[in-house]
Each structure stands twice: as structure tokens, then as C-alpha cells.
Amino acid sequence: MKVLSLLLVAASAARAAFWLEDIRHHGISPFNPDKSYTVFRNVRDFGAKVTDDTAAINAAISAGNRCMAYECVGTTTTPAVVYIPAGTYLISSSIVDYYYTQIIGDPTNMPVIKGTGSFKSPTIGLLEGNKYMDNGRLSFVSTNVFFRQVRNLVFDTTDVPGEIAAIHWPSSQATSIQNCMFKLSTRSEDTHTGIFMEEGSGGLLTDLIFVGGKYGAQFGNQQYTMRNLTFINAETAILQIWNWGWTYKSINIIDCQVGINMSSESVGSAILLDSQFINVPVAVVTGHDPSNSTSRGSLVVENVMYTHVPIVLQASNGQTLLLGDPVGVVYDGGYATGNLYAPHGPTPMQGRDESYFRKPSTLKLDYVYYERSKPQYESFPASAFLSAREHGAAGDGVTDDTASLNALFKAVSEANFSSVAFLDAGYYLVTDTVYVPAGALIVGEPLAAVIMGAGAKFSDMNNPHPVVMIGMPGEVGLIEMSDVIVSTKGAAAGALLIQYNLNTPAGAKTCEADLPPSGLWDVHTRIGGFAGSDLQVAHCPITPHVPNHIDPTCIAAHTSMHITPSAGNLYMENNWLWVADHDIEDLNMTRITVYAGRGLLIEASRIWLVGTSVEHHALYQYQLVNASDIWMGQIQTETPYYQPNPPAPFPFTQRSEAYYDPDFDTDCLHNPHNLNYHDGTPTLALAGSPPCAMAWGLRILDSENVIVFGAGLYSFFNNYSTNCSQATAGENCQARIFAIGPTGEGATTPADKARDLSTVEVYNLNTIGTVSMVTRQGADMALWGDNFVNFASTLAVFRF
Ligand SMILES: *[C@@H]1O[C@H](CO)[C@@H](O)[C@H](O)[C@H]1NC(C)=O
Ligand SMILES: *[C@@H]1O[C@H](CO)[C@@H](O)[C@H](O)[C@H]1NC(C)=O
Ligand SMILES: *[C@@H]1O[C@H](CO)[C@@H](O)[C@H](O)[C@H]1NC(C)=O
Ligand SMILES: *[C@@H]1O[C@H](CO)[C@@H](O)[C@H](O)[C@H]1NC(C)=O
Ligand SMILES: *[C@@H]1O[C@H](CO)[C@@H](O)[C@H](O)[C@H]1NC(C)=O
Ligand SMILES: *[C@@H]1O[C@H](CO)[C@@H](O)[C@H](O)[C@H]1NC(C)=O
Ligand SMILES: *[C@@H]1O[C@H](CO)[C@@H](O)[C@H](O)[C@H]1NC(C)=O
Ligand SMILES: *[C@@H]1O[C@H](CO)[C@@H](O)[C@H](O)[C@H]1NC(C)=O
């Protein structure tokens, strides 16, 4: 034994640290006027040494005139990767997070951030993500907190007396907390919470373990996707403060008094999948009133196991709604409390009925819906990472890096999964397609590596050209890509930001394990609204007072992403396809009008979309055509704020058959709500007659085996005014937002008739600002007023 432990000590002393610590650091921020700005910082270089490391970690975060609360509302020019090596760091007051910051620990030996017994802070969190100001408002507008991560850390508050949260995290799109552990006080006099989140428009949380606490977590946000969270020995595992929609998957709640308390007046809906409760007296507390069709707290549960759980569902008044078994095991195949449309409704649904849950095995692995976290390649040595800037790319936003990136991606794809392309922070300007061959593993310096298409090749609005092409049509193999942003610069009406053609046969291998699908984690598109894009306030001001004004220099993309018919077996997680509605660099968050045609078009099979969001594209956000086996878990969309001035499809007036563009002319002529669109002549809607020529949030044509576990389809504006989305106005921003099947009689195809639409299921559909919540084969099936809850209208189950 003695010899063995000595060997272990020797091995750990010799062990290399995480590659991110060991690689050479070349990242830059080319649009920061300070040319000496450094993206990567190791807290050790700022004096963190284990006695009191608060100042050192805060110095590592703030160095370089970065975007700090109170002074700055946002910027993309000061991104930082703050690296924390193994060790225990004592913290006596909050670590204050800045804008656009990735705080990353060593996953091979997770550092511990430990609050001291004398911890003092006027703020909420040990890690303070967004301080409150004296006026009682958050210093960063929570719905503007984008592009930040926390990974691989242990937060220990057990020594801190009183009230504290390990992380205060009001956050929005393209943010995540991954692979962290929370050790919280269980003393009755303390009120500890692992994560406290009260606002925002998120986001992803994954692979977290919470031990102890009065609350494992308190969650409030518009919508969120959270998976693989384990709560042990908390009083209440999850207190749901407010929401419109939420998707919980793979949640383990063990030895807690209450599992999920979602009884608050402000909770719209939640979905719970593939989860278990063990030794929990009350699994879920709901505020839902089954006799009230517009009641809050719509709940959908599938594949959940209860062991020693006397009460599965309890009303907020203490009444037992669903019994468990205090000494045995109860299994729930599926139940819902909320409004059912099958396909007509609303019918109140309250209780177990597995027949509403089809559970296609094609989307599952080992009895749960497939899931896989962003790979961190922690077993790879630093030498496995090929730096883009060491391999000839400049990343300076000026030099044409097309050839360098193509050479780099070819090199890693030929290395048989032993090399990873590392895109150092920077802007990689490309004038032609960057091709990602099968076999490529690609990692960006987190969220600071941007591939930016510009130039003549991307200029023809009717002839889209890929900026990044993953696989050639017909190509077979596996890729993984994470933490990369794809963008355009200036006018780029023909830019197809990501074309995904790759087919990954089930069972493809990397050297890590058997991994069926390829993966894109934190791969985002960002169109306009950032320094260097030439699509900012100065270039693309809003023009609500000018009817149907279109500035062609602000047409910046044809399509964000196209998953083509040759593709298959792709896992996407935490992806945000965003056409900017405002300029991130601007102190007043001033709105801008930038045009991009289509959001995410999927024509393939076996695609998982876990925590994705598509916003502000002119024709649609998500469109599925002849697609099958599609899992979508908490998707979120927004209609462009300028519409209907000009209306859809402007400025993309030439309809592309190849892209299955919606035919607004036909659809809207057939729409009884809409008298505002005649033969392609845009006229602006009047109050009381919601416009029809508006972008679809989600359109599903000719597709089968599609499951949507949570959708927030939002339309807040008409012509930059929110008046139409106030419930008092009758949710009048647009007539329709979600279509299944052909939308107008003219659009019916033989294939559509042949497809079995009965295999499309939608759970917890939440809409805002639209009259019809679901339009099926041209007919409006569910109206907002029958399902209005808080700000959103919610229906629990829609199926045929
Ligand atoms: C869930 O998270 C834990 C760490 O918290 C990790 O060890 C485990 O592999 C994760 N499971 C999945 C399916 O990702
Ligand atoms: C659930 O949370 C509410 C606060 O939203 C609280 O008043 C109530 O006591 C909690 N219920 C249980 C059973 O813990
Ligand atoms: C139904 O629920 C809504 C939202 O929770 C509430 O405002 C309304 O008062 C309830 N109606 C009745 C009759 O209880
Ligand atoms: C690729 O790697 C796998 C596993 O590491 C190995 O079995 C295989 O022989 C390698 N193939 C080539 C062509 O090097
Ligand atoms: C858009 O709204 C503004 C008020 O914000 C109004 O003055 C203008 O007339 C509207 N535009 C059109 C084309 O109706
Ligand atoms: C922000 O708004 C204020 C007041 O409206 C104005 O004085 C200032 O110039 C604006 N700043 C920017 C950067 O637009
Ligand atoms: C639809 O997809 C199937 C494969 O899933 C293919 O065989 C068929 O040709 C496609 N139909 C159309 C109209 O593209
Ligand atoms: C929105 O409503 C307010 C209050 O009714 C009104 O004063 C304002 O003019 C409206 N704005 C537009 C653009 O219609």
C-alpha cells in the first residue's frame, strides 16, 4: 500500500496540467484599440497563492481596462479567459465577474473556491455575476449578458455564516455553467444557495452537483435548459422563482425535503425528463389549478423514477395531487398538468397518461434522450493542440485567413483524432469558404475566436455561399467543434454562415469513446452589432419613421445555418444564432436594423438541439423540411423588431425554392387575420389587425418524429414598439408564429401528404405577441387568449 501511494504521489507531481494551462497563449482582440490587450490570464500570474486570493482573482478578471459593472453595459473587445489552476483559493469577499468573461478551472484537478468564515460582501454571490446598484437594478441588463462561462470549479461556502449564494447568475444567451460542484452550509441558521438566478434570457447549465444548502438553486429567467444536475441534502433542491418555460433533463434529487418548488405565482411552465428523486418527501410543488385553463405552472414529466417519495405532486395549498410510495419505487412514464390540444383544445389535463408520450427510441441511448457535454479534451497533452496563429493565420480581422484555416483543419482531420485545432482568440477574416473535413476536432479560445466572412463571394443574395462548410455533401465521418463564433462583416447578403453536410454513422469512434453523433457546442452565429462588423449604430440605425426603408449595406446574411439533406446524426448544445437587434458596444444599447434571411434550416435526420436559440431572421427562425428524428429542448425565438416595417420577406423578395422559403404572399392571402399584404406590396399593419407577413418562429414541413420539449416563440415588437405585445392589446404583434404542415393551400406538396404528421409533438409551447399559437395545415388550432398565463400563453401538450 505504501509503495502504491508513493507512486501515486510521484505520478501526480509529474502529471501535466490541463492543456489550456500549458499551451502557448497567442489570443488577441484585434478590435480593441489597446494592442497590448491580453485575452488569457492565469490567476497564478496575478499573485493567487492560497491565503486570501480574492484580490488576485479579481485582478486577473479586471486587468486590461475591461467592461466593468456600473461603467460599461457591454462590449466584445475585451474578452477574457480567466484560468484557475488546481488548488484551494480562499475568498474573503466576492469575485466580481466582468462582461464577456470565461472563468475556467482545471478539470483534471478541480480548483476549490472557498469562502472564509469572515466572508463579507454587499452582493449576493461568492462569484458575483451581476451586482445590484444602489437604485435596486442589476448593473448589467440581464437580457444583455451574453458570452460568458464558468467551468470546472468547486465552490465551497460551508464556512460562510448567514446568507450567500455560491454564484449569482442573471444571464442570457450563449452563457453556461458546466462541471461545477457546490458545497453549501446545512446549518439551520444559514441560508445558502448554490446558484441564484432571478432574471435573463438563457442559457445552459450542465453537469453540476449541489450538496447541502437551504436551496440547491433558485432559478428565475425567461427560459432555460438545464441538464445533469444532482442535488444532495438540500432543504429544497430547486426553488423556481419565475419563468415562461424551462426544460430540466437528467436531474437527480437525493435526500432533500422538497424537490422542485414551482408554486410561485410567476412560474409559467416546466418540463422534467429522464430524472429521479430518492428519499424526497415531496417531489414537486405546483401552483397549477386544474380547473383554470389559464392557470400558471404547466408541468410535463416523462421518464422519472421516484424512490421513497410519498408525494409526487403537491398543490401549493398542501393538497396531494399525485401519490408516490414512501417505502417503494414509483415510475412515471409521463404526465402533464396543463392545457392539452390533441389537436383540438384546450382540454385540462391533470395526471398520468403515457399515451401522450411517444418516446422514439431513435433519439435515445440507454433509455434516456441522448445527451453529451462539451468535450474539454482533458486527457489530451498540450502538444495535441495546433494553434491557428502558429499555423499561419493572423486572426487580426484584416488578413485573409481562408487558406490558413483550410490548411489547419485539413491537418487536424488527418491526425486521426489525435490533434485538435485551437483557434486562438481573434477575428479570422475569410473571403471564401472554410472547409471542415470529417475527422476535425476544433476548439476556439472560449467565445473569443470568430470566423468572419467578408467580400464578393458572399454578396449575391440569391446565390448563397458558405462561410464555414462542415463536410462536403455526401461526406461521412465525425467532427466536434466548440466555443467558436461565425460572423460576417458588412454587407454579405449571400453569406450562408454554416452549411452542415456531414453524415456521422451511428457508432463512429474517436479515441475517447464510442460517440454516435458529431457535435457543435457553443458554436454561435453573430450577425452585426459588434466592433469590426461594420454593422453598428453608425452604419445601420433603425428607421421606424420611414416606411419600408431598406439599407442594402445592412443585409448581412442569407442564412445562419443549413443542415442539408446529406447530413445526419448531429448533437448541438447551447447554440445561439443571432442577428443583432442592438449594438453591443454602444453605451445606450442602441437598437440597429440588420437583415439576415433565414435562421436554422434542417433537412436531415437525427439532430438534437439542446438549449438553442435563433433570433431576428427575416423569414423564419427554425424551419424543418423533410426532417426526421429531431429533438428540440427549450428552443427560443424572437421575430425581428423592425417587422412589419418592412414586412417579411423583405428584403429577401426572391423566393428560394431550394431553401423552401415561406410564401408569405400565398399564406397571407389565405389568412383571415391579415389584410395587410397584397401581392408583395408591403403595407404596415394597423392596430387591431395583427400582421401576417412576419417571420415564423418555427415551421415544420413534411417532417416526422419531431419532439419539441419546450419552445418560447416570442414576438415583442411591431415597428420597434412593444405596444402590440401587451396582453391588454390582445397579443397583436403577429397573426401566426408556428406552423406544422403546409401553411397555405398552395404550399401542399405530395411529400407533405405522404408524411405522417402525427409524429410531431410539442410540449410546453409558450408564445408571446401572437394571436395563433399553432397553425396546422393552414388552420389556427390554438389561440393565445385560451392559454394566457403570465406574460406568455402556454399550452402543455400539442399532438395530433
Ligand atoms: C453528469 O455530470 C457529472 C459531473 O457532475 C459527470 O461526471 C457525468 O459524466 C455527467 N453525465 C453526463 C451524462 O454527461
Ligand atoms: C414553495 O415556495 C414558496 C415560495 O415561492 C413558499 O412560500 C412555500 O412554502 C414553498 N413550499 C414548500 C412545500 O416548501
Ligand atoms: C386562473 O389563473 C390565472 C393565472 O394564474 C389567474 O390570474 C386567474 O385569477 C385564475 N382564475 C380563476 C377563476 O381562479
Ligand atoms: C486511428 O486511431 C485508432 C484508435 O486510436 C486506431 O485504432 C487506428 O488504427 C488509427 N487509424 C489510423 C489510420 O491511424
Ligand atoms: C412606426 O412607428 C413610428 C412611431 O414609433 C411611427 O411614427 C411610424 O409612422 C411607424 N412607421 C410606419 C411605416 O407606419
Ligand atoms: C446615450 O444617451 C445619452 C442620453 O440620451 C446621450 O447623451 C449619449 O450621447 C448617448 N451615448 C451614446 C454613446 O450614444
Ligand atoms: C425526404 O427524405 C428522405 C430520407 O429521409 C428521402 O428519401 C426523400 O427523397 C426526401 N424527400 C424529398 C421530397 O426531399
Ligand atoms: C404605445 O402606447 C402608448 C400608450 O398607449 C402610446 O402613448 C404610444 O403612442 C404607443 N406607441 C406607438 C408606437 O403606437
mmCIF file of N, CA and C in Angstrom, residues 554-635:
data_model
loop_
_atom_site.group_PDB
_atom_site.id
_atom_site.type_symbol
_atom_site.label_atom_id
_atom_site.label_comp_id
_atom_site.label_asym_id
_atom_site.label_seq_id
_atom_site.Cartn_x
_atom_site.Cartn_y
_atom_site.Cartn_z
ATOM 1 N N CYS A 554 -26.827 46.900 -44.993
ATOM 2 C CA CYS A 554 -27.116 46.239 -43.719
ATOM 3 C C CYS A 554 -27.757 44.860 -43.921
ATOM 4 N N ILE A 555 -27.711 44.373 -45.164
ATOM 5 C CA ILE A 555 -28.166 42.999 -45.422
ATOM 6 C C ILE A 555 -26.936 42.119 -45.234
ATOM 7 N N ALA A 556 -26.924 41.360 -44.168
ATOM 8 C CA ALA A 556 -25.649 40.815 -43.689
ATOM 9 C C ALA A 556 -25.561 39.301 -43.717
ATOM 10 N N ALA A 557 -26.620 38.613 -44.116
ATOM 11 C CA ALA A 557 -26.533 37.151 -44.263
ATOM 12 C C ALA A 557 -27.741 36.638 -45.028
ATOM 13 N N HIS A 558 -27.526 35.565 -45.759
ATOM 14 C CA HIS A 558 -28.619 34.852 -46.427
ATOM 15 C C HIS A 558 -29.273 33.912 -45.414
ATOM 16 N N THR A 559 -28.440 33.115 -44.715
ATOM 17 C CA THR A 559 -28.931 32.095 -43.780
ATOM 18 C C THR A 559 -27.889 31.912 -42.683
ATOM 19 N N SER A 560 -28.344 31.738 -41.454
ATOM 20 C CA SER A 560 -27.377 31.446 -40.394
ATOM 21 C C SER A 560 -26.830 30.031 -40.513
ATOM 22 N N MET A 561 -27.724 29.047 -40.613
ATOM 23 C CA MET A 561 -27.221 27.669 -40.643
ATOM 24 C C MET A 561 -28.165 26.770 -41.417
ATOM 25 N N HIS A 562 -27.583 25.909 -42.236
ATOM 26 C CA HIS A 562 -28.358 24.957 -43.039
ATOM 27 C C HIS A 562 -27.794 23.563 -42.791
ATOM 28 N N ILE A 563 -28.613 22.687 -42.247
ATOM 29 C CA ILE A 563 -28.240 21.278 -42.094
ATOM 30 C C ILE A 563 -28.892 20.568 -43.270
ATOM 31 N N THR A 564 -28.090 20.170 -44.239
ATOM 32 C CA THR A 564 -28.598 19.754 -45.551
ATOM 33 C C THR A 564 -29.063 18.296 -45.540
ATOM 34 N N PRO A 565 -29.753 17.882 -46.616
ATOM 35 C CA PRO A 565 -30.281 16.505 -46.628
ATOM 36 C C PRO A 565 -29.195 15.435 -46.509
ATOM 37 N N SER A 566 -27.977 15.732 -46.882
ATOM 38 C CA SER A 566 -26.952 14.679 -46.787
ATOM 39 C C SER A 566 -26.444 14.503 -45.355
ATOM 40 N N ALA A 567 -26.800 15.424 -44.462
ATOM 41 C CA ALA A 567 -26.288 15.372 -43.084
ATOM 42 C C ALA A 567 -27.100 14.402 -42.234
ATOM 43 N N GLY A 568 -26.513 14.004 -41.117
ATOM 44 C CA GLY A 568 -27.259 13.177 -40.181
ATOM 45 C C GLY A 568 -26.461 12.952 -38.915
ATOM 46 N N ASN A 569 -27.198 12.795 -37.795
ATOM 47 C CA ASN A 569 -26.576 12.437 -36.526
ATOM 48 C C ASN A 569 -25.685 13.559 -35.986
ATOM 49 N N LEU A 570 -26.326 14.623 -35.586
ATOM 50 C CA LEU A 570 -25.592 15.793 -35.077
ATOM 51 C C LEU A 570 -26.200 16.233 -33.753
ATOM 52 N N TYR A 571 -25.333 16.440 -32.757
ATOM 53 C CA TYR A 571 -25.761 16.929 -31.446
ATOM 54 C C TYR A 571 -25.329 18.386 -31.338
ATOM 55 N N MET A 572 -26.292 19.265 -31.105
ATOM 56 C CA MET A 572 -25.976 20.690 -30.932
ATOM 57 C C MET A 572 -26.400 21.118 -29.534
ATOM 58 N N GLU A 573 -25.537 21.861 -28.849
ATOM 59 C CA GLU A 573 -25.880 22.291 -27.492
ATOM 60 C C GLU A 573 -25.450 23.730 -27.270
ATOM 61 N N ASN A 574 -26.344 24.476 -26.676
ATOM 62 C CA ASN A 574 -26.086 25.876 -26.311
ATOM 63 C C ASN A 574 -25.614 26.703 -27.499
ATOM 64 N N ASN A 575 -26.387 26.694 -28.572
ATOM 65 C CA ASN A 575 -26.053 27.461 -29.768
ATOM 66 C C ASN A 575 -27.022 28.632 -29.914
ATOM 67 N N TRP A 576 -26.475 29.772 -30.264
ATOM 68 C CA TRP A 576 -27.294 30.987 -30.409
ATOM 69 C C TRP A 576 -27.043 31.580 -31.788
ATOM 70 N N LEU A 577 -28.051 31.540 -32.632
ATOM 71 C CA LEU A 577 -27.926 32.095 -33.983
ATOM 72 C C LEU A 577 -28.606 33.465 -33.935
ATOM 73 N N TRP A 578 -27.787 34.503 -33.892
ATOM 74 C CA TRP A 578 -28.297 35.829 -33.535
ATOM 75 C C TRP A 578 -28.027 36.863 -34.605
ATOM 76 N N VAL A 579 -29.087 37.500 -35.075
ATOM 77 C CA VAL A 579 -28.963 38.719 -35.868
ATOM 78 C C VAL A 579 -29.130 39.854 -34.857
ATOM 79 N N ALA A 580 -28.139 40.709 -34.768
ATOM 80 C CA ALA A 580 -28.132 41.698 -33.686
ATOM 81 C C ALA A 580 -29.327 42.642 -33.786
ATOM 82 N N ASP A 581 -29.986 42.844 -32.662
ATOM 83 C CA ASP A 581 -31.064 43.828 -32.565
ATOM 84 C C ASP A 581 -30.539 45.132 -31.977
ATOM 85 N N HIS A 582 -29.333 45.046 -31.377
ATOM 86 C CA HIS A 582 -28.708 46.260 -30.848
ATOM 87 C C HIS A 582 -27.193 46.141 -30.980
ATOM 88 N N ASP A 583 -26.533 47.261 -30.750
ATOM 89 C CA ASP A 583 -25.084 47.315 -30.873
ATOM 90 C C ASP A 583 -24.492 47.018 -29.497
ATOM 91 N N ILE A 584 -23.789 45.892 -29.376
ATOM 92 C CA ILE A 584 -23.261 45.501 -28.064
ATOM 93 C C ILE A 584 -22.272 46.534 -27.528
ATOM 94 N N GLU A 585 -21.578 47.233 -28.430
ATOM 95 C CA GLU A 585 -20.541 48.174 -27.976
ATOM 96 C C GLU A 585 -21.128 49.487 -27.470
ATOM 97 N N ASP A 586 -22.369 49.748 -27.781
ATOM 98 C CA ASP A 586 -22.942 51.074 -27.543
ATOM 99 C C ASP A 586 -23.404 51.213 -26.092
ATOM 100 N N LEU A 587 -23.027 52.342 -25.496
ATOM 101 C CA LEU A 587 -23.328 52.570 -24.080
ATOM 102 C C LEU A 587 -24.818 52.582 -23.792
ATOM 103 N N ASN A 588 -25.607 52.950 -24.791
ATOM 104 C CA ASN A 588 -27.054 53.004 -24.580
ATOM 105 C C ASN A 588 -27.748 51.771 -25.144
ATOM 106 N N MET A 589 -26.984 50.771 -25.505
ATOM 107 C CA MET A 589 -27.535 49.563 -26.127
ATOM 108 C C MET A 589 -28.492 49.940 -27.273
ATOM 109 N N THR A 590 -28.056 50.900 -28.061
ATOM 110 C CA THR A 590 -28.917 51.434 -29.123
ATOM 111 C C THR A 590 -29.275 50.350 -30.144
ATOM 112 N N ARG A 591 -30.535 50.328 -30.518
ATOM 113 C CA ARG A 591 -31.002 49.325 -31.483
ATOM 114 C C ARG A 591 -30.464 49.598 -32.873
ATOM 115 N N ILE A 592 -30.343 48.545 -33.635
ATOM 116 C CA ILE A 592 -29.916 48.653 -35.027
ATOM 117 C C ILE A 592 -30.819 47.764 -35.871
ATOM 118 N N THR A 593 -30.863 48.046 -37.179
ATOM 119 C CA THR A 593 -31.601 47.169 -38.098
ATOM 120 C C THR A 593 -30.597 46.490 -39.026
ATOM 121 N N VAL A 594 -30.434 45.183 -38.814
ATOM 122 C CA VAL A 594 -29.561 44.369 -39.657
ATOM 123 C C VAL A 594 -30.434 43.242 -40.190
ATOM 124 N N TYR A 595 -30.274 42.927 -41.484
ATOM 125 C CA TYR A 595 -31.130 41.904 -42.094
ATOM 126 C C TYR A 595 -30.371 40.617 -42.367
ATOM 127 N N ALA A 596 -30.975 39.496 -41.975
ATOM 128 C CA ALA A 596 -30.495 38.174 -42.390
ATOM 129 C C ALA A 596 -31.734 37.377 -42.763
ATOM 130 N N GLY A 597 -31.628 36.544 -43.789
ATOM 131 C CA GLY A 597 -32.830 35.932 -44.345
ATOM 132 C C GLY A 597 -33.418 34.828 -43.497
ATOM 133 N N ARG A 598 -32.630 33.761 -43.333
ATOM 134 C CA ARG A 598 -33.171 32.540 -42.739
ATOM 135 C C ARG A 598 -32.346 32.157 -41.520
ATOM 136 N N GLY A 599 -32.985 31.542 -40.552
ATOM 137 C CA GLY A 599 -32.286 31.147 -39.324
ATOM 138 C C GLY A 599 -31.650 29.784 -39.487
ATOM 139 N N LEU A 600 -32.255 28.764 -38.898
ATOM 140 C CA LEU A 600 -31.721 27.396 -38.952
ATOM 141 C C LEU A 600 -32.663 26.535 -39.785
ATOM 142 N N LEU A 601 -32.168 26.070 -40.923
ATOM 143 C CA LEU A 601 -32.948 25.171 -41.792
ATOM 144 C C LEU A 601 -32.413 23.757 -41.637
ATOM 145 N N ILE A 602 -33.285 22.827 -41.278
ATOM 146 C CA ILE A 602 -32.869 21.430 -41.079
ATOM 147 C C ILE A 602 -33.615 20.549 -42.070
ATOM 148 N N GLU A 603 -32.853 19.821 -42.869
ATOM 149 C CA GLU A 603 -33.460 18.864 -43.815
ATOM 150 C C GLU A 603 -32.923 17.461 -43.560
ATOM 151 N N ALA A 604 -32.484 17.181 -42.361
ATOM 152 C CA ALA A 604 -31.743 15.948 -42.101
ATOM 153 C C ALA A 604 -32.412 15.109 -41.020
ATOM 154 N N SER A 605 -31.728 14.074 -40.632
ATOM 155 C CA SER A 605 -32.269 13.105 -39.686
ATOM 156 C C SER A 605 -31.347 12.966 -38.479
ATOM 157 N N ARG A 606 -31.948 12.671 -37.334
ATOM 158 C CA ARG A 606 -31.202 12.505 -36.079
ATOM 159 C C ARG A 606 -30.398 13.770 -35.733
ATOM 160 N N ILE A 607 -31.123 14.769 -35.277
ATOM 161 C CA ILE A 607 -30.495 16.025 -34.854
ATOM 162 C C ILE A 607 -31.032 16.351 -33.460
ATOM 163 N N TRP A 608 -30.128 16.612 -32.530
ATOM 164 C CA TRP A 608 -30.522 17.040 -31.188
ATOM 165 C C TRP A 608 -30.184 18.518 -31.053
ATOM 166 N N LEU A 609 -31.153 19.315 -30.646
ATOM 167 C CA LEU A 609 -30.925 20.738 -30.397
ATOM 168 C C LEU A 609 -31.190 20.969 -28.917
ATOM 169 N N VAL A 610 -30.141 21.053 -28.130
ATOM 170 C CA VAL A 610 -30.267 21.138 -26.682
ATOM 171 C C VAL A 610 -29.904 22.553 -26.238
ATOM 172 N N GLY A 611 -30.903 23.314 -25.819
ATOM 173 C CA GLY A 611 -30.636 24.677 -25.382
ATOM 174 C C GLY A 611 -30.171 25.555 -26.529
ATOM 175 N N THR A 612 -31.012 25.704 -27.561
ATOM 176 C CA THR A 612 -30.627 26.544 -28.693
ATOM 177 C C THR A 612 -31.618 27.698 -28.853
ATOM 178 N N SER A 613 -31.173 28.717 -29.567
ATOM 179 C CA SER A 613 -31.968 29.927 -29.708
ATOM 180 C C SER A 613 -31.650 30.553 -31.060
ATOM 181 N N VAL A 614 -32.685 30.988 -31.769
ATOM 182 C CA VAL A 614 -32.486 31.594 -33.093
ATOM 183 C C VAL A 614 -33.325 32.863 -33.136
ATOM 184 N N GLU A 615 -32.687 33.999 -33.438
ATOM 185 C CA GLU A 615 -33.397 35.272 -33.287
ATOM 186 C C GLU A 615 -33.207 36.215 -34.473
ATOM 187 N N HIS A 616 -34.329 36.874 -34.829
ATOM 188 C CA HIS A 616 -34.352 38.082 -35.671
ATOM 189 C C HIS A 616 -34.029 37.852 -37.135
ATOM 190 N N HIS A 617 -34.226 36.652 -37.650
ATOM 191 C CA HIS A 617 -34.076 36.424 -39.093
ATOM 192 C C HIS A 617 -35.400 36.776 -39.777
ATOM 193 N N ALA A 618 -35.313 37.234 -41.023
ATOM 194 C CA ALA A 618 -36.488 37.846 -41.667
ATOM 195 C C ALA A 618 -37.587 36.845 -42.037
ATOM 196 N N LEU A 619 -37.220 35.609 -42.464
ATOM 197 C CA LEU A 619 -38.245 34.678 -42.953
ATOM 198 C C LEU A 619 -38.708 33.692 -41.884
ATOM 199 N N TYR A 620 -37.757 33.126 -41.179
ATOM 200 C CA TYR A 620 -38.106 32.197 -40.095
ATOM 201 C C TYR A 620 -36.894 32.048 -39.191
ATOM 202 N N GLN A 621 -37.145 31.538 -37.981
ATOM 203 C CA GLN A 621 -36.025 31.238 -37.087
ATOM 204 C C GLN A 621 -35.646 29.760 -37.271
ATOM 205 N N TYR A 622 -36.559 28.836 -36.920
ATOM 206 C CA TYR A 622 -36.286 27.415 -37.169
ATOM 207 C C TYR A 622 -37.215 26.939 -38.280
ATOM 208 N N GLN A 623 -36.666 26.198 -39.234
ATOM 209 C CA GLN A 623 -37.521 25.547 -40.234
ATOM 210 C C GLN A 623 -37.027 24.123 -40.466
ATOM 211 N N LEU A 624 -37.951 23.162 -40.362
ATOM 212 C CA LEU A 624 -37.647 21.759 -40.613
ATOM 213 C C LEU A 624 -38.389 21.358 -41.871
ATOM 214 N N VAL A 625 -37.661 20.811 -42.838
ATOM 215 C CA VAL A 625 -38.304 20.349 -44.071
ATOM 216 C C VAL A 625 -37.834 18.927 -44.343
ATOM 217 N N ASN A 626 -38.767 18.035 -44.493
ATOM 218 C CA ASN A 626 -38.427 16.632 -44.750
ATOM 219 C C ASN A 626 -37.371 16.150 -43.752
ATOM 220 N N ALA A 627 -37.526 16.542 -42.518
ATOM 221 C CA ALA A 627 -36.572 16.151 -41.476
ATOM 222 C C ALA A 627 -37.197 15.039 -40.648
ATOM 223 N N SER A 628 -36.361 14.266 -39.980
ATOM 224 C CA SER A 628 -36.917 13.222 -39.120
ATOM 225 C C SER A 628 -36.010 12.990 -37.923
ATOM 226 N N ASP A 629 -36.609 12.473 -36.855
ATOM 227 C CA ASP A 629 -35.881 12.214 -35.614
ATOM 228 C C ASP A 629 -35.166 13.474 -35.135
ATOM 229 N N ILE A 630 -35.955 14.439 -34.746
ATOM 230 C CA ILE A 630 -35.420 15.727 -34.308
ATOM 231 C C ILE A 630 -35.854 15.958 -32.865
ATOM 232 N N TRP A 631 -34.881 16.245 -31.991
ATOM 233 C CA TRP A 631 -35.154 16.540 -30.578
ATOM 234 C C TRP A 631 -34.826 18.009 -30.353
ATOM 235 N N MET A 632 -35.795 18.774 -29.886
ATOM 236 C CA MET A 632 -35.560 20.198 -29.654
ATOM 237 C C MET A 632 -35.962 20.499 -28.219
ATOM 238 N N GLY A 633 -34.980 20.889 -27.379
ATOM 239 C CA GLY A 633 -35.288 21.060 -25.966
ATOM 240 C C GLY A 633 -34.977 22.450 -25.490
ATOM 241 N N GLN A 634 -36.021 23.142 -25.147
ATOM 242 C CA GLN A 634 -36.156 24.568 -24.931
ATOM 243 C C GLN A 634 -35.477 25.311 -26.066
ATOM 244 N N ILE A 635 -36.271 25.477 -27.133
ATOM 245 C CA ILE A 635 -35.835 26.381 -28.196
ATOM 246 C C ILE A 635 -36.431 27.753 -27.903
#
